[in-house]
């Protein structure tokens, strides 16, 4: 495979749905120079809002016509909520039995299985289908994505490899079995929200101790980023790194004790479990 970010077969990238996840992927790809604004198409129901948000990215091909995006793009990301998915199928039906063998459809809809996607997108004959679970930090190039694929008559390998290159350019990316995607949704897909809550709580603690709000947020975010980078760069287990900070009788171990009293680890594990189960329910 070529180096991440160098697309070979994909000339245009489409987004069905222009919400937060679509915006994160598109802005990340633009920031990394993987695609240019003129290569992006996006559709949503509210055109003024869509244009207001996407125009600053340089994206001018915004429309309410899902069919237009599907026709013009080579890789089409389906970025609508699962409950909205049935509403876009009428637009796709206008392309029934057209040759879509040179297109790749990538669903990022939580809980929607490849089998359900194949059934609902049967109007495209033949076509190539993938399912992915990215997260919003892709917009700053440090996302996490897992993905899997389905063979529907024909596998358009060059486009699938281009999809991999896009995800790899925006952070960590792994191909997995579909059975793992709901668990990853609960961990990495939803995980940024858990971390944002922790950063806010950490900053609130600083404010309570007299640190100005803006400084407290900056210090909390930098602390989380630094700790995460230390885990990734050193390869040490988080428990080992925690022990390195906890001096006997020191301030840190007293703080860790307070976290344990609040069942922080159990609460976070429960959050991942509940989010994973909800993703499975959506299927």
XYZ file of C-alpha atoms in Angstrom:
283
model
C 0.000 0.000 0.000
C 1.164 3.535 -0.707
C 1.889 5.915 2.138
C -1.200 7.157 4.006
C -2.890 10.155 2.458
C -1.941 9.464 -1.162
C -5.146 8.548 -2.973
C -4.919 6.648 -6.234
C -8.399 5.755 -7.489
C -10.672 8.167 -5.628
C -11.205 11.490 -7.394
C -14.220 12.695 -5.407
C -15.384 12.023 -1.838
C -19.065 12.306 -0.945
C -20.853 12.673 2.378
C -24.510 11.766 2.763
C -25.260 13.807 5.852
C -23.271 16.854 6.892
C -23.227 16.479 10.679
C -20.405 16.334 13.185
C -18.840 13.066 12.057
C -18.920 13.941 8.362
C -17.447 17.335 9.181
C -14.700 15.756 11.298
C -13.657 13.391 8.499
C -13.794 16.060 5.794
C -11.979 18.738 7.772
C -9.316 16.233 8.797
C -8.753 15.161 5.197
C -8.514 18.784 4.118
C -6.140 19.713 6.939
C -3.867 16.815 5.993
C -3.993 17.700 2.307
C -5.406 14.295 1.405
C -8.137 15.917 -0.704
C -8.888 19.419 -1.956
C -12.176 21.260 -1.287
C -13.306 20.833 -4.893
C -13.124 17.044 -4.465
C -15.739 17.014 -1.696
C -19.513 16.779 -2.083
C -21.958 16.854 0.823
C -25.733 16.601 1.177
C -28.176 17.335 3.984
C -31.788 18.440 4.348
C -31.070 22.032 5.448
C -29.039 23.673 2.695
C -28.476 27.103 4.344
C -27.094 25.481 7.510
C -25.008 23.080 5.457
C -23.475 25.880 3.403
C -22.842 28.013 6.488
C -20.864 25.257 8.156
C -19.024 23.785 5.174
C -18.253 26.927 3.163
C -15.395 27.963 5.503
C -13.726 24.667 4.533
C -13.857 25.767 0.903
C -16.481 23.143 0.065
C -18.873 24.545 -2.537
C -20.607 21.352 -3.681
C -23.317 21.281 -1.008
C -26.783 20.051 -1.904
C -30.011 18.564 -0.592
C -29.812 15.925 -3.324
C -28.375 12.650 -1.999
C -28.542 11.125 -5.455
C -26.231 13.830 -6.816
C -23.576 13.003 -4.220
C -23.875 9.277 -4.866
C -23.563 9.784 -8.618
C -20.562 12.108 -8.604
C -18.434 10.666 -5.789
C -16.208 7.583 -5.906
C -16.162 6.981 -2.143
C -19.469 7.820 -0.461
C -19.641 8.077 3.333
C -23.137 7.466 4.721
C -23.114 9.698 7.806
C -26.770 9.913 8.827
C -28.316 8.668 12.051
C -29.493 5.038 11.798
C -33.118 6.094 12.171
C -32.719 8.492 9.221
C -31.239 5.861 6.913
C -34.598 4.660 5.484
C -35.399 8.228 4.452
C -32.479 8.446 2.013
C -33.210 5.183 0.221
C -35.796 6.766 -2.091
C -33.062 9.014 -3.494
C -30.812 6.016 -4.035
C -33.617 4.163 -5.811
C -33.279 6.639 -8.676
C -29.969 4.916 -9.453
C -31.459 1.422 -9.472
C -29.503 -1.097 -11.533
C -26.929 1.451 -12.634
C -23.339 0.221 -12.765
C -21.813 1.265 -9.447
C -18.875 -1.134 -9.593
C -16.482 1.812 -9.420
C -18.005 3.171 -6.212
C -17.408 2.376 -2.558
C -20.135 3.057 0.008
C -18.841 3.460 3.572
C -21.374 3.458 6.407
C -20.482 5.031 9.731
C -23.968 4.435 11.160
C -23.722 2.935 14.628
C -25.166 -0.551 14.919
C -26.182 -0.936 11.269
C -24.769 -4.262 10.095
C -23.257 -5.059 6.735
C -26.081 -7.511 6.093
C -28.715 -4.836 6.681
C -26.754 -2.407 4.507
C -26.517 -4.939 1.666
C -30.261 -5.561 1.850
C -31.176 -1.870 1.861
C -28.688 -0.887 -0.828
C -29.568 -3.697 -3.195
C -30.509 -1.122 -5.865
C -26.786 -0.693 -6.570
C -25.661 -3.580 -8.771
C -22.820 -4.296 -8.454
C -21.356 -2.220 -5.630
C -18.750 -2.306 -2.895
C -19.580 -1.758 0.743
C -17.629 -1.077 3.924
C -18.570 -0.274 7.480
C -16.463 1.971 9.709
C -16.500 3.452 13.190
C -14.365 6.603 13.390
C -14.340 9.282 16.075
C -14.402 13.071 16.006
C -10.710 13.739 16.895
C -10.085 12.872 13.238
C -10.606 16.568 12.565
C -7.260 17.276 14.251
C -5.509 14.197 12.863
C -5.568 12.015 15.979
C -8.660 9.906 15.406
C -9.335 6.216 15.951
C -11.107 4.163 13.287
C -11.950 0.518 12.806
C -13.501 -0.791 9.634
C -14.556 -3.947 7.810
C -15.818 -4.743 4.330
C -18.398 -6.815 2.515
C -18.043 -8.322 -0.930
C -21.076 -7.484 -3.001
C -20.532 -9.109 -6.402
C -17.265 -7.284 -6.878
C -14.608 -5.782 -4.627
C -13.181 -2.476 -5.805
C -9.807 -2.877 -4.121
C -8.260 0.454 -5.209
C -11.097 2.416 -3.615
C -11.032 0.290 -0.464
C -7.311 0.971 -0.176
C -7.992 4.663 -0.654
C -10.501 4.512 2.201
C -7.783 2.914 4.350
C -5.376 5.680 3.370
C -7.901 8.319 4.419
C -8.381 6.780 7.847
C -4.650 6.175 8.340
C -3.937 9.824 7.504
C -6.284 10.882 10.310
C -4.938 8.755 13.162
C -4.945 5.110 14.212
C -6.875 2.759 11.899
C -7.457 -0.999 12.083
C -9.359 -3.490 9.955
C -11.394 -5.753 12.266
C -14.093 -8.394 12.188
C -17.537 -6.837 12.128
C -18.345 -8.440 15.487
C -15.823 -6.083 17.134
C -17.297 -2.833 15.849
C -19.991 -2.352 18.499
C -17.402 -2.735 21.263
C -15.129 -0.220 19.558
C -18.115 2.115 19.259
C -18.523 2.039 23.035
C -14.802 2.571 23.617
C -13.339 4.807 20.900
C -16.420 6.035 19.043
C -18.060 7.363 22.211
C -14.825 7.662 24.203
C -14.046 11.311 23.360
C -17.207 12.345 25.217
C -16.021 10.494 28.334
C -12.634 12.191 28.119
C -14.195 15.633 27.602
C -16.227 15.054 30.761
C -13.044 14.119 32.625
C -11.229 17.214 31.334
C -14.133 19.391 32.426
C -14.195 17.764 35.862
C -10.422 18.095 36.238
C -10.654 21.767 35.307
C -13.561 22.280 37.723
C -11.389 20.861 40.475
C -8.716 23.399 39.610
C -11.235 26.240 39.601
C -12.428 25.145 43.029
C -8.847 25.492 44.225
C -8.579 29.013 42.822
C -7.159 28.513 39.316
C -8.737 30.800 36.659
C -11.162 28.908 34.384
C -9.299 29.361 31.096
C -6.005 28.313 32.664
C -7.627 25.341 34.412
C -9.095 24.030 31.129
C -5.774 24.454 29.343
C -3.853 22.687 32.106
C -6.410 19.861 32.284
C -6.434 19.294 28.507
C -2.643 19.429 28.288
C -2.361 16.975 31.184
C -4.675 14.492 29.464
C -2.859 14.890 26.142
C 0.525 14.463 27.804
C -0.536 11.373 29.710
C -2.031 9.800 26.572
C 1.102 10.508 24.553
C 3.248 8.996 27.296
C 1.228 5.756 27.131
C 1.562 5.598 23.351
C 5.229 6.614 23.123
C 6.619 4.546 26.004
C 4.478 1.447 25.502
C 4.233 1.101 29.275
C 1.051 -0.176 30.885
C -1.016 2.704 32.320
C -0.814 1.106 35.780
C 2.995 1.252 35.651
C 2.942 4.908 34.654
C 0.438 5.654 37.416
C 2.739 4.033 39.988
C 5.628 6.161 38.738
C 3.651 9.298 39.679
C 2.428 8.019 43.042
C 5.089 8.675 45.688
C 4.518 6.978 49.078
C 2.322 9.199 51.197
C 2.297 11.872 48.482
C -0.422 14.058 47.027
C -1.049 11.865 43.958
C -1.861 8.667 45.837
C -4.318 10.602 47.987
C -6.000 11.844 44.811
C -6.038 8.334 43.332
C -7.646 7.079 46.548
C -10.437 9.645 46.081
C -10.998 8.400 42.507
C -11.222 4.811 43.749
C -13.742 5.848 46.387
C -15.836 7.294 43.592
C -15.601 4.059 41.580
C -14.104 5.881 38.596
C -12.805 2.760 36.865
C -16.036 0.846 37.326
C -18.061 3.816 36.094
C -15.964 4.159 32.933
C -16.196 0.425 32.258
C -19.970 0.640 32.671
C -20.082 3.530 30.189
C -18.237 1.505 27.543
C -20.502 -1.486 28.164
C -23.732 0.498 27.958
C -22.678 2.347 24.811
C -21.638 -0.934 23.173
C -24.988 -2.509 24.016
C -26.838 0.497 22.648
C -24.893 0.257 19.390
C -25.935 -3.381 19.148
C -29.576 -2.446 19.806
C -29.524 -0.009 16.912
C -28.931 -2.915 14.528
